[in-house]
Amino acid sequence: MARYRSLSLFLACALVAVVHSEQGKRDHHASVSASASALMSSPLDNEPELAPIESAIKPGRQNNNFRPVLFKNRYLEGEDAESAIEVEYEDIYSTLVFLAAVFSMGKMAAMVGMPSLVGEIFCGFLLGPPLADFVPFSQAIVLVGEIGLIMLLLEAGIDIDVAQLKETGGRALAIACTGSVLPLVTGIGLSMASGTNIRTGIAVGACFSPTSLGVASNALQAGGISNTPIGQLIVASCVLDDIIALIILSIIQVLVNEDAELWEYFIPVISAVGFLILLGWCALTWIPKVIEFKILPLFPEDKRDLAAFGLMLALLMAYLPLLFYTKASYLTGAFLAGLSFSQIHSVHKSFVHNTHNLMKWLLRIFFAATIGFQVPIKQFWSPNVIAWGFIFYVCVLMKLPLGLFSPSFQPDSKNADMPFNTKFKDSLILGLAMTCRGEFSFIIAAFSLGEGVFDDDTYSAVIWAVLISCITSPFALLYVIKYYNAKCMDVVKGIGQEADGKVPLHLVIQCRTALKWGLQVSLTKCAVESGLAVVDQRSWHPRGLDAIVVSELYVSDATTMISFPPKPVGSEEGIAEAKIVAARCEEIRYLMISNIAQISAKVNVVEWMPYTLKNNPTEHAGDLADILVEEARRKLNIDEEIDTLLPEIPNMAKKTKTLSGPLDDKM
């Protein structure tokens, strides 16, 4: 595995070296051409006088036909002398200080709950050209950051979970489309109100259209809801949002041409959409099968990961120019190259494992240099920039209404077991998650500035608004998630404490099904129509179009009351109550199987007793709540394991859930 990580780092460094070498050659040829032109234009008798050779030669050199140039205690001679690149110790040390500062500020931002990219961007404009101008070779560092951007889109393609997109249904597509249009239209209106033209207005709106999957998913994982229905809906919506952003970026590239004909504006859209459909279809259907079952078996097993990396690089190098020269964004090519390997589990796992550290550093440099170096920090003190930054923040807030797309099947949007409106909770979480801005917002803004679509003030105001969102949205989202998690825990702690001898029946419904469009929404709806209140719902699946999905619902059945404390096992009352519970479990199992409508589906319904104590509850009156929670945790850890029946994927073999936190998803 180490050699694959080394290979990834070598490829990135080699690419930088080649580009740098080509730049040096171009500079050299330009210098030679300029010198030749100067000599041709001057009379021969006015030829400049050459310095004495002795003054240009190091003592001990006898060949006067060479012109040496000092390069770190070495001499480059002949034609290559003009292409020498001087690197001083101070430059090396300053670069190391910059990289250390980027790492440290990113970590500090993460420690206080902000995305690490905020700290990295701040480090970039503080130490870079906008302010201190401390960083040497800034253009080369920006180039490395651009390579990081390509790798980011490559990784985004590999991480596409088609099964999840299908599982969430068409609701995610509706959220992504609406969430792209609302900020775009709002940005156009606000920008034109400030006196800019339509080109600038479209670019402003486009900066606020994409939602950052990385920023949102970090908050979802920290809150423990990433594999709940609302969490999966958010992730799927963000993925589709990013695909739409690639199309928008292609359109922005045409805006730089003020004299473009009307039909020219449609070329990038047709190109981007056409390739996303055509190459995307190939990437999800026959390309993975050919690679996994035809090409990779030709290599020894221990060399297959390396072969897959080679194929991925070849596809990347083919797609980048194809998309660029057809007027779509070359970043779309990087995304499609990664998408071609998204359905191959072994390649996905190997890529994530072997490029993890490399990707982290490339993205740190991208945010610090490619984005941070272009932040005109001195203009942030302008009242006009600050005012318009807050005005443009309205574009971010236009994502909040997307919370109305959250599904709800509880009667009157009220779960009888919950002290809050479940529909409002899901809507608030969805709306806040979609306000998270990140990578694509900075990409579009930087491109617009570089191509002259933005002036400095507009760019500064947009960056100011995006930074505000990067700071506030994750904080607000994580706070809301933790608030409602605490409310749910209060409900669990209160189960049985005020019981008058009877409590609602609590059940665990476990389903193993084939992938189905809108599966999770269908399961939730069936549970509610069966008279159940959903306390928690989770799902897992491997990668692939034909994935097997394991779903788990924790529900409360207020229509069936059982004794608390439970009747002794074997007693007449205990036997009668057990029959009632068994009959209710079988009834719910039948309803679930009928709803799933798959012959191969497996459904298991068992009683879940979070309030069961080993001892008499009256002996623990002072700490009853703590004992209830501990007992529930113990039972769920030991007794309620889900077997996905997928032994070929060890990571999916066993999953457990505790009341105190998210499902244990560790690889």
XYZ file of C-alpha atoms in Angstrom:
667
model
C 0.000 0.000 0.000
C 2.879 2.363 0.769
C 4.192 2.059 -2.769
C 0.796 3.123 -4.138
C 0.831 6.207 -1.962
C 4.330 6.919 -3.201
C 3.138 6.446 -6.777
C 0.321 8.947 -6.266
C 2.717 11.510 -4.814
C 5.242 10.850 -7.612
C 2.610 11.386 -10.320
C 1.505 14.682 -8.793
C 5.096 15.908 -8.426
C 6.009 14.738 -11.922
C 3.106 16.653 -13.408
C 4.184 19.815 -11.593
C 7.760 19.309 -12.765
C 6.733 18.838 -16.388
C 4.581 21.943 -16.384
C 7.294 23.932 -14.642
C 9.860 22.670 -17.144
C 7.671 23.637 -20.075
C 7.172 27.080 -18.566
C 10.933 27.447 -18.225
C 11.410 26.463 -21.837
C 8.827 28.946 -22.990
C 10.467 31.687 -20.957
C 13.837 30.734 -22.390
C 12.618 30.762 -25.987
C 10.887 34.084 -25.414
C 14.101 35.506 -23.996
C 16.137 34.195 -26.924
C 13.617 35.550 -29.416
C 13.672 38.974 -27.773
C 17.469 39.027 -27.795
C 17.570 38.003 -31.450
C 15.075 40.702 -32.362
C 17.153 43.306 -30.542
C 20.308 42.259 -32.379
C 18.578 42.203 -35.772
C 17.191 45.679 -35.247
C 20.552 47.265 -34.300
C 23.384 48.108 -36.695
C 26.334 45.786 -36.620
C 28.704 48.571 -35.796
C 26.652 49.377 -32.698
C 26.830 45.844 -31.360
C 26.982 45.987 -27.553
C 30.388 45.501 -26.031
C 30.842 42.177 -24.272
C 32.252 42.053 -20.786
C 35.685 40.535 -20.404
C 35.470 36.782 -20.341
C 37.713 36.587 -17.328
C 35.106 38.376 -15.210
C 32.438 35.813 -16.042
C 34.416 32.664 -15.525
C 35.133 31.012 -12.256
C 38.831 30.631 -11.598
C 40.053 27.358 -12.972
C 37.664 27.279 -15.969
C 39.672 27.372 -19.200
C 37.003 27.008 -21.927
C 36.025 30.523 -23.043
C 33.265 29.268 -25.361
C 30.820 28.701 -22.449
C 28.947 31.313 -20.454
C 28.426 29.995 -16.893
C 25.555 31.012 -14.572
C 25.759 30.517 -10.815
C 23.118 28.104 -9.450
C 23.494 27.098 -5.814
C 27.269 26.532 -6.001
C 26.906 24.821 -9.398
C 27.335 26.125 -12.940
C 24.945 25.674 -15.873
C 26.625 26.225 -19.174
C 25.669 26.675 -22.800
C 22.098 27.102 -23.997
C 20.622 25.868 -20.728
C 22.118 28.767 -18.826
C 19.133 31.044 -19.462
C 16.655 28.486 -18.052
C 18.342 28.186 -14.659
C 15.957 28.628 -11.718
C 17.511 29.996 -8.589
C 16.166 28.606 -5.306
C 17.614 30.142 -2.199
C 17.586 28.737 1.322
C 15.311 31.566 2.456
C 12.741 30.556 -0.178
C 12.773 26.945 0.958
C 12.423 27.920 4.603
C 9.611 30.403 3.877
C 7.712 27.752 1.940
C 8.006 25.303 4.835
C 6.803 27.970 7.262
C 3.822 28.653 4.987
C 2.878 24.965 4.743
C 3.150 24.574 8.514
C 0.976 27.657 9.021
C -1.650 26.329 6.576
C -1.780 23.021 8.436
C -1.991 24.689 11.858
C -4.673 27.238 10.962
C -6.785 24.533 9.296
C -6.605 22.410 12.437
C -7.446 25.358 14.675
C -10.500 26.174 12.550
C -11.664 22.555 12.807
C -11.163 22.567 16.590
C -13.649 25.420 17.020
C -16.230 23.776 14.748
C -15.523 25.590 11.478
C -14.537 23.862 8.218
C -10.755 23.614 7.994
C -10.874 25.429 4.649
C -11.735 28.667 6.498
C -8.451 28.605 8.419
C -6.529 27.633 5.284
C -8.002 30.510 3.258
C -7.254 32.962 6.067
C -3.662 31.723 6.146
C -3.412 32.157 2.373
C -4.399 35.810 2.251
C -2.514 36.693 5.447
C 0.835 35.235 4.349
C 0.331 35.414 0.581
C 0.480 38.282 -1.940
C -2.702 40.045 -0.717
C -1.105 41.090 2.595
C 2.319 39.932 3.839
C 3.616 38.611 0.490
C 5.708 36.184 2.526
C 5.326 33.142 0.257
C 7.886 32.651 -2.544
C 7.032 31.151 -5.922
C 3.332 31.867 -5.410
C 2.494 30.980 -9.012
C 3.994 27.495 -8.644
C 2.079 26.920 -5.393
C -1.158 28.011 -7.087
C -0.421 25.504 -9.860
C -0.159 22.717 -7.283
C -3.471 23.910 -5.861
C -5.080 23.617 -9.307
C -3.907 20.013 -9.476
C -5.565 19.560 -6.087
C -8.792 20.890 -7.611
C -8.634 18.283 -10.371
C -8.040 15.581 -7.759
C -10.992 16.900 -5.749
C -13.322 16.412 -8.730
C -11.779 13.014 -9.456
C -12.489 11.971 -5.882
C -16.013 13.405 -6.099
C -16.683 11.125 -9.064
C -15.279 8.058 -7.312
C -17.344 8.799 -4.195
C -20.663 8.935 -6.074
C -23.015 6.451 -4.421
C -25.561 5.619 -7.107
C -27.423 3.305 -4.751
C -27.988 6.193 -2.367
C -29.250 8.453 -5.157
C -31.737 5.791 -6.192
C -32.728 5.079 -2.598
C -33.663 8.710 -1.890
C -35.866 8.959 -4.981
C -36.627 12.027 -7.096
C -36.856 14.310 -4.066
C -33.081 14.859 -4.078
C -33.169 15.946 -7.724
C -35.973 18.412 -6.988
C -33.980 19.871 -4.068
C -30.822 20.203 -6.180
C -32.586 21.911 -9.104
C -34.603 24.284 -6.936
C -31.582 24.993 -4.744
C -29.553 26.000 -7.791
C -32.198 28.239 -9.350
C -33.242 30.250 -6.267
C -29.766 31.626 -5.366
C -28.954 32.148 -9.055
C -32.013 34.317 -9.676
C -31.547 36.171 -6.382
C -27.882 36.828 -7.134
C -28.691 38.202 -10.591
C -31.272 40.573 -9.130
C -29.088 41.833 -6.290
C -26.034 42.237 -8.500
C -27.863 44.207 -11.160
C -29.367 46.376 -8.429
C -25.814 47.328 -7.486
C -25.216 48.604 -11.024
C -23.426 45.643 -12.661
C -24.284 44.057 -15.994
C -26.074 40.778 -16.622
C -22.794 38.878 -17.100
C -21.606 39.817 -13.633
C -25.048 39.112 -12.198
C -25.082 35.560 -13.542
C -21.603 34.957 -12.134
C -22.639 36.311 -8.717
C -25.692 34.075 -8.598
C -23.669 31.082 -9.774
C -21.258 31.485 -6.841
C -24.090 30.823 -4.380
C -25.841 28.004 -6.242
C -23.676 25.009 -5.206
C -23.894 23.427 -1.750
C -20.694 22.045 -0.248
C -20.999 18.301 0.306
C -17.796 18.253 2.367
C -18.908 20.958 4.794
C -22.439 19.569 5.180
C -21.394 15.911 5.534
C -18.862 16.760 8.258
C -21.653 18.286 10.349
C -23.974 15.335 9.622
C -21.321 12.844 10.704
C -20.503 14.819 13.834
C -24.191 14.837 14.715
C -24.583 11.116 14.009
C -27.333 11.380 11.370
C -25.413 10.769 8.132
C -27.111 7.405 7.504
C -30.615 8.457 8.526
C -33.194 9.187 5.780
C -32.821 12.958 6.147
C -29.012 12.638 6.194
C -28.988 10.526 3.048
C -31.379 12.949 1.358
C -29.000 15.832 2.114
C -25.962 13.951 0.793
C -27.749 12.925 -2.413
C -28.973 16.496 -2.960
C -25.451 17.891 -2.505
C -24.041 15.411 -5.026
C -26.602 16.429 -7.656
C -25.999 20.062 -6.713
C -22.306 19.653 -7.569
C -23.156 18.146 -10.959
C -25.349 21.155 -11.731
C -22.479 23.402 -10.600
C -20.231 21.820 -13.250
C -22.766 22.818 -15.902
C -22.990 26.345 -14.492
C -19.191 26.620 -14.523
C -19.212 25.713 -18.208
C -21.687 28.540 -18.872
C -19.570 31.038 -16.928
C -16.666 30.298 -19.258
C -18.668 31.738 -22.174
C -19.494 34.917 -20.255
C -15.888 36.077 -20.532
C -16.493 36.747 -24.243
C -18.481 39.954 -24.489
C -18.943 39.581 -28.261
C -20.270 36.017 -28.125
C -23.259 35.196 -30.304
C -26.427 33.882 -28.674
C -25.868 30.346 -29.978
C -22.395 30.269 -28.406
C -23.941 30.365 -24.942
C -25.690 27.058 -25.625
C -22.560 25.196 -26.743
C -21.106 24.657 -23.218
C -24.506 23.633 -21.877
C -25.066 21.120 -24.657
C -21.499 19.871 -24.345
C -21.544 19.549 -20.547
C -25.006 17.986 -20.348
C -24.348 15.732 -23.334
C -21.101 14.356 -21.957
C -22.550 13.987 -18.456
C -25.377 11.889 -19.907
C -23.351 9.904 -22.455
C -20.107 9.338 -20.562
C -21.999 9.182 -17.259
C -24.150 6.350 -18.593
C -21.035 4.532 -19.787
C -19.351 5.130 -16.422
C -22.246 3.535 -14.560
C -22.962 0.600 -16.859
C -20.399 -1.103 -19.082
C -17.092 0.618 -18.210
C -16.970 -0.728 -14.600
C -17.820 -4.233 -15.828
C -15.119 -4.179 -18.499
C -12.524 -2.894 -16.031
C -13.455 -5.194 -13.157
C -14.122 -8.428 -15.069
C -12.064 -8.106 -18.274
C -9.023 -5.899 -17.692
C -8.068 -6.224 -14.016
C -8.098 -10.091 -14.035
C -5.259 -9.906 -16.592
C -2.952 -8.646 -13.824
C -1.678 -10.511 -10.755
C -3.880 -9.886 -7.749
C -1.257 -7.854 -5.915
C -0.843 -5.562 -8.952
C -4.508 -4.887 -9.691
C -4.752 -1.740 -7.597
C -1.754 -0.342 -9.431
C -3.286 -1.284 -12.787
C -6.552 0.395 -11.792
C -4.651 3.567 -10.866
C -2.980 3.506 -14.273
C -6.316 3.103 -16.051
C -7.797 5.928 -13.993
C -4.902 8.231 -14.891
C -5.226 7.339 -18.587
C -8.954 8.058 -18.541
C -8.341 11.331 -16.706
C -5.755 12.468 -19.254
C -8.183 11.625 -22.066
C -11.264 13.303 -20.578
C -9.580 16.574 -19.512
C -8.747 17.808 -23.043
C -11.924 16.282 -24.500
C -14.157 18.361 -22.231
C -11.957 21.457 -22.404
C -11.827 21.697 -26.202
C -15.535 21.022 -26.539
C -16.209 24.161 -24.440
C -17.284 22.317 -21.293
C -15.289 22.608 -18.071
C -12.282 20.300 -17.894
C -13.303 19.695 -14.280
C -16.300 17.803 -15.661
C -13.795 15.483 -17.321
C -12.093 14.823 -13.981
C -15.469 14.061 -12.413
C -16.445 11.639 -15.201
C -13.077 9.854 -14.997
C -13.647 9.219 -11.299
C -17.269 8.226 -11.867
C -16.114 5.370 -14.119
C -14.551 3.686 -11.067
C -17.248 4.513 -8.515
C -18.978 1.126 -8.847
C -15.812 -0.925 -8.335
C -15.605 -1.460 -4.591
C -11.953 -2.535 -4.461
C -10.778 0.447 -6.521
C -12.829 2.904 -4.478
C -11.451 1.521 -1.226
C -7.868 1.510 -2.526
C -8.111 5.064 -3.885
C -9.485 6.464 -0.642
C -6.885 4.626 1.438
C -3.805 5.348 -0.686
C -4.496 8.961 -1.650
C -5.961 10.170 1.638
C -2.934 12.123 2.856
C -2.017 13.363 -0.615
C -5.551 14.652 -1.161
C -5.532 16.440 2.177
C -2.375 18.363 1.334
C -3.394 19.176 -2.229
C -6.678 20.610 -0.975
C -4.938 22.565 1.773
C -2.749 24.171 -0.876
C -5.768 24.747 -3.120
C -7.691 26.679 -0.485
C -4.649 28.513 0.881
C -3.064 29.448 -2.451
C -5.509 29.137 -5.347
C -8.264 30.770 -3.297
C -6.472 32.584 -0.454
C -3.900 34.303 -2.663
C -6.727 35.938 -4.623
C -8.611 37.374 -1.649
C -8.143 41.170 -1.689
C -8.062 41.424 2.083
C -7.288 45.145 2.089
C -10.618 45.825 0.421
C -12.493 43.965 3.154
C -12.268 47.151 5.211
C -14.283 49.030 2.604
C -17.781 49.808 3.932
C -19.154 49.200 0.443
C -17.631 45.701 0.274
C -18.823 44.781 3.764
C -22.341 46.058 3.076
C -22.679 44.187 -0.214
C -21.180 41.083 1.368
C -24.055 40.975 3.838
C -26.533 41.752 1.047
C -25.185 38.876 -1.062
C -25.593 36.639 1.993
C -29.305 36.762 1.168
C -28.454 34.402 -1.719
C -27.245 31.876 0.865
C -30.438 32.240 2.886
C -32.470 31.445 -0.223
C -31.522 27.808 0.366
C -33.483 27.676 3.633
C -36.891 27.154 1.928
C -35.557 23.858 0.580
C -36.412 22.415 3.989
C -40.019 22.261 2.770
C -38.982 19.300 0.607
C -38.342 17.128 3.658
C -40.724 14.150 3.810
C -43.077 13.686 6.740
C -45.632 10.952 7.309
C -46.365 11.424 10.985
C -50.036 12.334 11.590
C -50.283 16.107 11.814
C -46.463 16.155 11.570
C -46.351 15.168 15.242
C -44.724 12.041 16.621
C -46.572 11.056 19.779
C -43.334 9.934 21.420
C -41.425 13.121 20.606
C -41.748 16.490 22.393
C -41.247 18.370 19.110
C -42.622 18.606 15.596
C -40.680 16.030 13.578
C -41.521 17.684 10.265
C -40.112 21.007 11.493
C -36.953 19.284 12.765
C -36.226 17.602 9.443
C -37.076 20.767 7.503
C -34.742 22.881 9.628
C -31.866 20.409 9.318
C -32.344 20.098 5.552
C -32.563 23.858 5.020
C -29.478 24.624 7.122
C -27.452 21.855 5.481
C -28.169 23.253 2.029
C -26.871 26.703 3.046
C -23.341 25.332 3.514
C -21.044 26.933 0.956
C -17.595 25.707 0.058
C -15.348 24.581 -2.776
C -17.406 25.359 -5.879
C -18.369 28.823 -4.658
C -14.695 29.778 -4.415
C -13.897 28.096 -7.739
C -16.532 30.053 -9.668
C -15.621 33.317 -7.919
C -11.895 32.906 -8.626
C -12.554 32.047 -12.270
C -14.833 35.066 -12.687
C -12.188 37.376 -11.232
C -9.422 35.941 -13.374
C -11.443 36.360 -16.567
C -12.533 39.914 -15.810
C -16.206 39.149 -15.132
C -15.770 40.419 -11.546
C -14.095 43.632 -10.493
C -12.218 43.681 -7.188
C -15.126 45.055 -5.150
C -17.637 42.503 -6.451
C -15.200 39.653 -5.909
C -14.434 40.828 -2.381
C -18.130 41.112 -1.505
C -18.858 37.611 -2.860
C -15.919 36.065 -0.986
C -16.999 37.875 2.189
C -20.524 36.427 1.906
C -19.218 32.918 1.190
C -16.840 33.069 4.178
C -19.716 34.138 6.425
C -21.643 31.084 5.247
C -18.635 28.792 5.768
C -18.466 29.940 9.386
C -22.144 30.242 10.351
C -23.856 27.383 8.491
C -21.870 24.454 9.979
C -22.191 25.954 13.469
C -25.956 26.380 13.139
C -26.455 22.938 11.562
C -24.465 21.063 14.192
C -26.136 22.995 17.021
C -29.625 22.093 15.736
C -28.682 18.424 15.275
C -27.252 18.170 18.788
C -30.264 19.986 20.240
C -32.712 17.487 18.782
C -30.447 14.552 19.633
C -30.560 15.692 23.265
C -34.345 15.930 23.076
C -34.507 12.366 21.775
C -32.272 11.164 24.592
C -34.564 12.841 27.109
C -37.416 10.816 25.629
C -35.452 7.578 26.009
C -34.518 8.422 29.583
C -38.153 9.098 30.398
C -39.486 5.789 29.083
C -41.117 3.911 31.929
C -40.468 6.501 34.644
C -44.059 7.708 34.769
C -45.639 4.423 33.777
C -48.827 3.366 35.519
C -48.162 -0.288 34.845
C -48.462 -0.022 31.046
C -46.074 1.373 28.404
C -46.193 1.408 24.588
C -44.719 -1.548 22.776
C -41.321 -0.741 21.227
C -40.096 -2.717 18.210
C -37.086 -3.070 15.938
C -37.849 -3.653 12.260
C -34.936 -5.013 10.231
C -35.234 -5.300 6.451
C -32.881 -6.789 3.866
C -34.033 -5.807 0.372
C -32.842 -5.175 -3.130
C -32.293 -1.545 -4.069
C -35.576 0.201 -4.772
C -36.387 3.738 -5.902
C -37.406 5.772 -2.849
C -36.983 2.788 -0.520
C -36.501 4.639 2.779
C -39.468 6.936 2.252
C -41.567 3.881 1.402
C -40.537 2.082 4.613
C -41.264 5.133 6.762
C -44.670 5.599 5.182
C -45.565 1.941 5.716
C -44.535 2.093 9.388
C -46.644 5.193 10.045
C -49.656 3.770 8.216
C -49.322 0.704 10.475
C -49.845 2.901 13.545
C -46.168 3.150 14.480
C -44.148 6.211 15.458
C -40.597 6.111 14.065
C -38.047 6.871 16.784
C -34.953 6.223 14.655
C -34.207 4.927 11.155
C -30.913 3.906 9.538
C -29.750 2.086 6.421
C -26.545 0.624 4.936
C -25.586 -0.724 1.533
C -22.475 -1.625 -0.462
C -21.622 0.233 -3.676
C -23.243 -0.623 -7.005
C -26.437 -0.341 -9.003
C -27.643 -3.726 -7.734
C -26.813 -3.184 -4.078
C -28.489 -5.031 -1.215
C -29.895 -2.544 1.312
C -30.185 -3.231 5.028
C -32.642 -0.933 6.824
C -33.398 -0.685 10.529
C -36.324 1.159 12.099
C -36.822 1.682 15.830
C -40.497 2.330 16.399
C -43.034 2.884 19.171
C -46.491 1.305 18.983
C -48.942 3.236 21.159
C -51.793 0.996 19.963
C -50.295 -1.948 21.870
C -49.613 -1.423 25.579
C -47.542 -3.876 27.597
C -46.826 -4.259 31.289
C -44.058 -2.399 33.059
C -42.206 -3.950 34.775
C -42.650 -6.975 32.461
C -44.615 -9.901 33.809
C -42.505 -12.896 34.922
C -41.598 -15.260 32.108
C -43.700 -18.411 32.308
C -46.521 -16.813 34.287
C -50.006 -16.812 32.848
C -49.936 -13.012 32.330
C -46.454 -13.169 30.797
C -47.452 -15.897 28.329
C -50.595 -14.011 27.296
C -48.658 -10.763 26.780
C -45.951 -12.577 24.785
C -48.623 -13.893 22.413
C -49.957 -10.356 21.893
C -46.475 -9.066 21.124
C -45.748 -11.967 18.742
C -49.014 -11.413 16.885
C -48.314 -7.686 16.503
C -44.770 -8.378 15.262
C -46.065 -10.826 12.663
C -48.717 -8.343 11.533
C -46.134 -5.582 11.025
C -43.795 -8.011 9.277
C -46.535 -8.948 6.812
C -47.335 -5.279 6.107
C -43.668 -4.488 5.499
C -43.168 -7.422 3.120
C -46.301 -6.421 1.210
C -45.028 -2.848 0.931
C -41.549 -3.877 -0.263
C -43.040 -6.250 -2.834
C -39.859 -8.263 -3.421
C -39.732 -12.049 -3.338
C -36.191 -12.048 -1.965
C -36.901 -9.477 0.763
C -36.234 -10.481 4.372
C -37.991 -8.707 7.253
C -37.494 -9.343 10.953
C -39.576 -7.649 13.680
C -38.623 -8.105 17.341
C -39.451 -6.400 20.596
C -37.138 -3.638 21.777
C -37.270 -3.002 25.518
C -35.211 0.093 26.407
C -36.876 0.255 29.819
C -36.082 -3.304 30.953
C -33.967 -3.526 34.111
C -32.046 -6.434 35.510
C -33.285 -5.571 38.975
C -36.442 -4.128 40.464
C -36.682 -0.447 39.424
C -37.815 0.565 42.912
C -34.329 -0.301 44.176
C -32.807 2.377 41.944
C -35.208 5.273 42.338
C -32.409 7.841 42.582
C -30.645 6.952 39.323
C -33.393 5.267 37.327
C -32.778 7.279 34.151
C -29.091 6.362 33.994
C -29.855 2.688 34.544
C -32.483 2.709 31.784
C -30.096 4.186 29.264
C -27.254 1.849 30.260
C -29.524 -1.174 29.989
C -30.740 -0.075 26.566
C -27.168 0.439 25.422
C -26.150 -3.001 26.689
C -29.047 -4.762 24.992
C -28.536 -3.025 21.670
C -24.818 -3.680 21.660
C -25.224 -7.371 22.450
C -28.589 -8.449 21.149
C -29.577 -6.245 18.225
C -26.943 -6.914 15.604
C -27.785 -6.820 11.919
C -26.335 -9.502 9.662
C -26.328 -8.203 6.091
C -25.551 -11.693 4.752
C -22.790 -10.178 2.657
C -19.666 -12.022 3.863
C -17.750 -10.932 0.776
C -17.798 -7.385 2.161
C -16.396 -7.633 5.701
C -17.130 -3.984 6.453
C -20.839 -4.705 5.953
C -20.906 -7.943 7.945
C -22.024 -6.551 11.309
C -23.450 -3.207 12.310
C -24.623 -2.252 15.788
C -26.472 0.736 17.183
C -26.506 2.326 20.612
C -28.919 4.832 22.005
C -26.073 7.138 22.921
C -24.889 7.849 19.389
C -24.794 6.968 15.718
C -24.541 3.518 14.227
C -21.059 2.138 14.354
C -19.876 2.567 10.787
C -16.129 2.336 11.261
C -14.298 0.595 8.467
